[in-house]
Tab-separated table of C-alpha atoms in Angstrom:
chain	number	residue	atom	x	y	z
G	1429	GLU	CA	41.408	-42.792	58.006
G	1430	ALA	CA	41.027	-39.822	60.344
G	1431	GLN	CA	37.518	-39.851	61.711
G	1432	VAL	CA	35.070	-39.410	64.555
G	1433	THR	CA	33.040	-42.545	65.174
G	1434	GLN	CA	29.700	-42.501	66.932
G	1435	ASN	CA	27.622	-45.468	67.997
G	1436	PRO	CA	24.891	-46.370	67.651
G	1437	ARG	CA	23.723	-44.731	64.460
G	1438	TYR	CA	20.057	-45.150	65.393
G	1439	LEU	CA	18.502	-45.804	68.781
G	1440	ILE	CA	14.927	-46.115	69.988
G	1441	THR	CA	14.462	-46.319	73.733
G	1442	VAL	CA	11.831	-45.853	76.409
G	1443	THR	CA	11.518	-43.028	78.892
G	1444	GLY	CA	13.752	-43.449	81.914
G	1445	LYS	CA	16.018	-46.187	80.581
G	1446	LYS	CA	19.645	-45.098	80.914
G	1447	LEU	CA	21.659	-45.053	77.711
G	1448	THR	CA	25.119	-44.131	76.487
G	1449	VAL	CA	26.122	-42.868	73.064
G	1450	THR	CA	29.783	-43.469	72.384
G	1451	CYS	CA	32.154	-41.174	70.525
G	1452	SER	CA	35.728	-41.978	69.587
G	1453	GLN	CA	38.298	-40.069	67.531
G	1454	ASN	CA	41.609	-41.332	66.137
G	1455	MET	CA	43.284	-37.974	65.495
G	1456	ASN	CA	44.722	-37.331	68.965
G	1457	HIS	CA	42.522	-34.232	69.235
G	1458	GLU	CA	42.404	-32.444	72.567
G	1459	TYR	CA	38.983	-30.872	72.142
G	1460	MET	CA	35.725	-32.822	71.851
G	1461	SER	CA	32.137	-31.704	71.959
G	1462	TRP	CA	28.555	-32.944	71.765
G	1463	TYR	CA	25.749	-31.226	69.874
G	1464	ARG	CA	22.110	-31.865	69.297
G	1465	GLN	CA	20.285	-30.797	66.164
G	1466	ASP	CA	16.572	-30.171	66.052
G	1467	PRO	CA	14.466	-28.889	63.146
G	1468	GLY	CA	14.449	-25.108	62.980
G	1469	LEU	CA	16.963	-24.744	65.809
G	1470	GLY	CA	20.273	-25.637	64.265
G	1471	LEU	CA	23.106	-27.245	66.184
G	1472	ARG	CA	23.285	-26.585	69.924
G	1473	GLN	CA	26.177	-27.518	72.150
G	1474	ILE	CA	25.503	-29.904	75.032
G	1475	TYR	CA	28.915	-30.431	76.643
G	1476	TYR	CA	32.507	-30.008	75.616
G	1477	SER	CA	35.900	-31.168	76.815
G	1478	MET	CA	39.188	-29.344	76.428
G	1479	ASN	CA	41.262	-32.361	77.443
G	1480	VAL	CA	41.266	-35.499	79.562
G	1481	GLU	CA	39.281	-35.037	82.790
G	1482	VAL	CA	38.277	-31.489	81.747
G	1483	THR	CA	34.625	-31.043	80.786
G	1484	ASP	CA	32.189	-28.146	80.814
G	1485	LYS	CA	28.572	-27.362	80.037
G	1486	GLY	CA	27.450	-26.002	76.718
G	1487	ASP	CA	24.170	-24.291	75.942
G	1488	VAL	CA	21.772	-27.191	76.660
G	1489	PRO	CA	23.371	-29.537	79.251
G	1490	GLU	CA	20.243	-30.438	81.253
G	1491	GLY	CA	19.556	-34.172	81.300
G	1492	TYR	CA	22.991	-35.156	79.984
G	1493	LYS	CA	26.308	-36.245	81.437
G	1494	VAL	CA	29.704	-36.767	79.854
G	1495	SER	CA	33.075	-38.116	80.844
G	1496	ARG	CA	36.568	-37.834	79.379
G	1497	LYS	CA	38.712	-40.513	80.984
G	1498	GLU	CA	40.909	-40.948	77.927
G	1499	LYS	CA	41.748	-38.643	75.080
G	1500	ARG	CA	40.082	-40.560	72.293
G	1501	ASN	CA	36.672	-41.216	73.908
G	1502	PHE	CA	33.905	-38.846	74.938
G	1503	PRO	CA	30.670	-40.711	75.737
G	1504	LEU	CA	27.325	-38.957	76.164
G	1505	ILE	CA	25.168	-40.365	78.942
G	1506	LEU	CA	21.438	-39.923	79.360
G	1507	GLU	CA	20.646	-41.117	82.877
G	1508	SER	CA	16.870	-40.905	82.496
G	1509	PRO	CA	15.931	-40.081	78.911
G	1510	SER	CA	12.748	-38.166	78.210
G	1511	PRO	CA	10.840	-37.616	74.942
G	1512	ASN	CA	12.182	-34.040	74.644
G	1513	GLN	CA	15.633	-35.561	74.174
G	1514	THR	CA	14.526	-37.104	70.906
G	1515	SER	CA	16.980	-35.540	68.509
G	1516	LEU	CA	19.912	-35.996	66.148
G	1517	TYR	CA	23.189	-35.966	68.078
G	1518	PHE	CA	26.648	-35.182	66.773
G	1519	CYS	CA	30.047	-35.580	68.331
G	1520	ALA	CA	32.878	-33.386	67.057
G	1521	SER	CA	36.571	-33.036	67.708
G	1522	SER	CA	39.234	-30.435	67.067
G	1523	PRO	CA	43.000	-30.350	67.584
G	1524	HIS	CA	42.822	-27.486	70.033
G	1525	GLY	CA	39.642	-25.485	70.471
G	1526	ASN	CA	38.116	-22.876	68.211
G	1527	ASN	CA	41.107	-21.946	66.097
G	1528	TYR	CA	40.902	-25.170	64.150
G	1529	GLY	CA	38.284	-26.861	62.064
G	1530	TYR	CA	36.025	-29.442	63.620
G	1531	THR	CA	35.558	-33.004	62.436
G	1532	PHE	CA	32.028	-34.259	63.016
G	1533	GLY	CA	30.806	-37.792	63.482
G	1534	SER	CA	28.041	-39.229	61.319
G	1535	GLY	CA	25.373	-38.662	63.933
G	1536	THR	CA	23.121	-40.670	66.226
G	1537	ARG	CA	19.390	-40.413	65.730
G	1538	LEU	CA	17.758	-40.980	69.105
G	1539	THR	CA	14.050	-41.504	69.658
G	1540	VAL	CA	12.683	-41.638	73.211
G	1541	VAL	CA	9.131	-42.984	73.493
S	900	LYS	CA	24.179	-11.928	72.365
S	901	ASN	CA	26.172	-13.804	69.741
S	902	GLN	CA	24.064	-14.549	66.684
S	903	VAL	CA	24.485	-15.904	63.175
S	904	GLU	CA	21.746	-15.258	60.638
S	905	GLN	CA	21.639	-17.022	57.293
S	906	SER	CA	19.637	-16.265	54.204
S	907	PRO	CA	17.798	-17.478	52.329
S	908	GLN	CA	16.293	-20.190	54.496
S	909	SER	CA	15.917	-22.396	51.431
S	910	LEU	CA	16.757	-22.197	47.766
S	911	ILE	CA	16.000	-24.186	44.628
S	912	ILE	CA	18.240	-23.790	41.576
S	913	LEU	CA	18.692	-25.616	38.299
S	914	GLU	CA	21.674	-27.857	37.797
S	915	GLY	CA	24.583	-25.946	36.295
S	916	LYS	CA	23.526	-22.579	37.697
S	917	ASN	CA	25.427	-20.540	40.272
S	918	CYS	CA	24.123	-19.394	43.626
S	919	THR	CA	25.186	-17.321	46.620
S	920	LEU	CA	24.286	-17.916	50.241
S	921	GLN	CA	24.523	-15.184	52.857
S	922	CYS	CA	25.631	-15.111	56.485
S	923	ASN	CA	25.516	-12.140	58.888
S	924	TYR	CA	26.955	-12.418	62.365
S	925	THR	CA	27.264	-10.508	65.614
S	926	VAL	CA	29.883	-12.646	67.363
S	927	SER	CA	32.536	-10.945	69.444
S	928	PRO	CA	35.442	-11.275	69.850
S	929	PHE	CA	35.711	-12.845	66.415
S	930	SER	CA	38.160	-15.661	65.732
S	931	ASN	CA	37.110	-17.349	62.515
S	932	LEU	CA	34.165	-18.163	60.289
S	933	ARG	CA	33.450	-21.557	58.795
S	934	TRP	CA	31.106	-22.896	56.195
S	935	TYR	CA	29.917	-26.487	56.487
S	936	LYS	CA	27.950	-28.692	54.123
S	937	GLN	CA	25.541	-31.106	55.752
S	938	ASP	CA	23.825	-33.848	53.813
S	939	THR	CA	20.485	-34.933	55.265
S	940	GLY	CA	21.012	-37.029	58.406
S	941	ARG	CA	24.808	-36.843	58.171
S	942	GLY	CA	27.455	-34.911	60.042
S	943	PRO	CA	28.558	-31.471	58.793
S	944	VAL	CA	31.644	-31.437	56.610
S	945	SER	CA	33.954	-28.434	56.544
S	946	LEU	CA	34.157	-26.434	53.312
S	947	THR	CA	36.169	-23.381	54.338
S	948	ILE	CA	37.512	-21.652	57.413
S	949	MET	CA	38.547	-17.981	57.354
S	950	THR	CA	40.238	-15.807	59.921
S	951	PHE	CA	39.906	-12.068	60.361
S	952	SER	CA	42.635	-11.275	57.842
S	953	GLU	CA	41.268	-13.446	55.039
S	954	ASN	CA	38.561	-12.102	52.765
S	955	THR	CA	38.199	-14.979	50.332
S	956	LYS	CA	38.860	-18.689	50.295
S	957	SER	CA	38.035	-21.336	47.722
S	958	ASN	CA	37.469	-25.048	47.874
S	959	GLY	CA	36.800	-26.344	44.378
S	960	ARG	CA	33.498	-24.899	43.163
S	961	TYR	CA	32.867	-23.299	46.564
S	962	THR	CA	34.146	-19.780	47.251
S	963	ALA	CA	33.605	-18.068	50.583
S	964	THR	CA	34.067	-14.367	51.214
S	965	LEU	CA	34.355	-12.502	54.478
S	966	ASP	CA	33.875	-8.818	55.234
S	967	ALA	CA	34.913	-8.445	58.857
S	968	ASP	CA	33.966	-4.757	58.890
S	969	THR	CA	30.315	-5.374	58.016
S	970	LYS	CA	30.323	-8.831	59.661
S	971	GLN	CA	29.067	-10.547	56.570
S	972	SER	CA	30.095	-13.653	54.709
S	973	SER	CA	28.880	-15.329	51.568
S	974	LEU	CA	29.286	-18.754	50.021
S	975	HIS	CA	29.223	-18.867	46.247
S	976	ILE	CA	28.640	-22.171	44.480
S	977	THR	CA	29.635	-22.326	40.846
S	978	ALA	CA	28.157	-24.643	38.208
S	979	SER	CA	25.956	-26.448	40.706
S	980	GLN	CA	25.604	-30.229	40.682
S	981	LEU	CA	22.870	-32.474	42.017
S	982	SER	CA	25.244	-33.562	44.783
S	983	ASP	CA	25.348	-29.973	46.052
S	984	SER	CA	21.828	-30.477	47.415
S	985	ALA	CA	22.348	-30.133	51.162
S	986	SER	CA	22.123	-27.738	54.067
S	987	TYR	CA	24.900	-25.144	54.262
S	988	ILE	CA	25.726	-23.944	57.724
S	989	CYS	CA	27.643	-20.811	58.658
S	990	VAL	CA	29.500	-21.083	61.959
S	991	VAL	CA	31.357	-18.309	63.740
S	992	ALA	CA	33.951	-18.982	66.419
S	993	ASN	CA	34.969	-16.549	69.087
S	994	SER	CA	38.377	-16.495	70.639
S	995	GLY	CA	38.864	-19.301	73.070
S	996	TYR	CA	37.871	-22.897	73.464
S	997	SER	CA	34.219	-23.247	73.843
S	998	THR	CA	31.971	-21.065	71.822
S	999	LEU	CA	30.842	-21.720	68.305
S	1000	THR	CA	27.712	-19.938	67.166
S	1001	PHE	CA	25.826	-21.833	64.499
S	1002	GLY	CA	23.486	-20.450	61.911
S	1003	LYS	CA	20.326	-22.426	61.192
S	1004	GLY	CA	21.501	-23.206	57.702
S	1005	THR	CA	20.327	-22.681	54.141
S	1006	MET	CA	18.708	-25.703	52.546
S	1007	LEU	CA	19.791	-25.897	48.897
S	1008	LEU	CA	18.047	-28.107	46.377
S	1009	VAL	CA	19.648	-28.488	42.963
S	1010	SER	CA	17.071	-29.610	40.452
S	1011	PRO	CA	17.839	-31.459	37.187
């Protein structure tokens, strides 16, 4: 089944403790992206990647890192999480940028205390 | 600044009734417009995607329209079902790789 898989689904952590949210897609998509969703704000882009080893900042990149060492994986790294990063995170992929529909993962609900 | 405005913010309808959700955008240059359905706590799922030359597209009981001249789109849901209760998000893509502009969504509740 074609899908975008995120892990974990839920995560509670403490301020300052590094964490990684994984994202993997099995559709050979070139484009991958991370979003966060907060009440009243809608989905906002954190980082995106047009292909392997090519990443760029979205609208709200502060406090996050990403890497794209292989086509299928696009992990989101929080080096020193803070409470304002408590949010619902989604990974998405697309065959080739904006001209195609996106497939979203099921989401990761992160709470930083 | 690229913007997508959706209305209403929320809507309650009775099961079996029809409804229409609105989306106005100011994204340029325009590439395509998508409607997504998002169940609470889940990832958005694509309903329709329309390019500049398309003015209507259907997906089962969902019909989207696009007026590129007035920069407006609508999503019409026919014979609503309880499972239609969700947030409906309008997303506009500009030409290129990176930029999608998301609306804040319309929260639809279908009541028995």
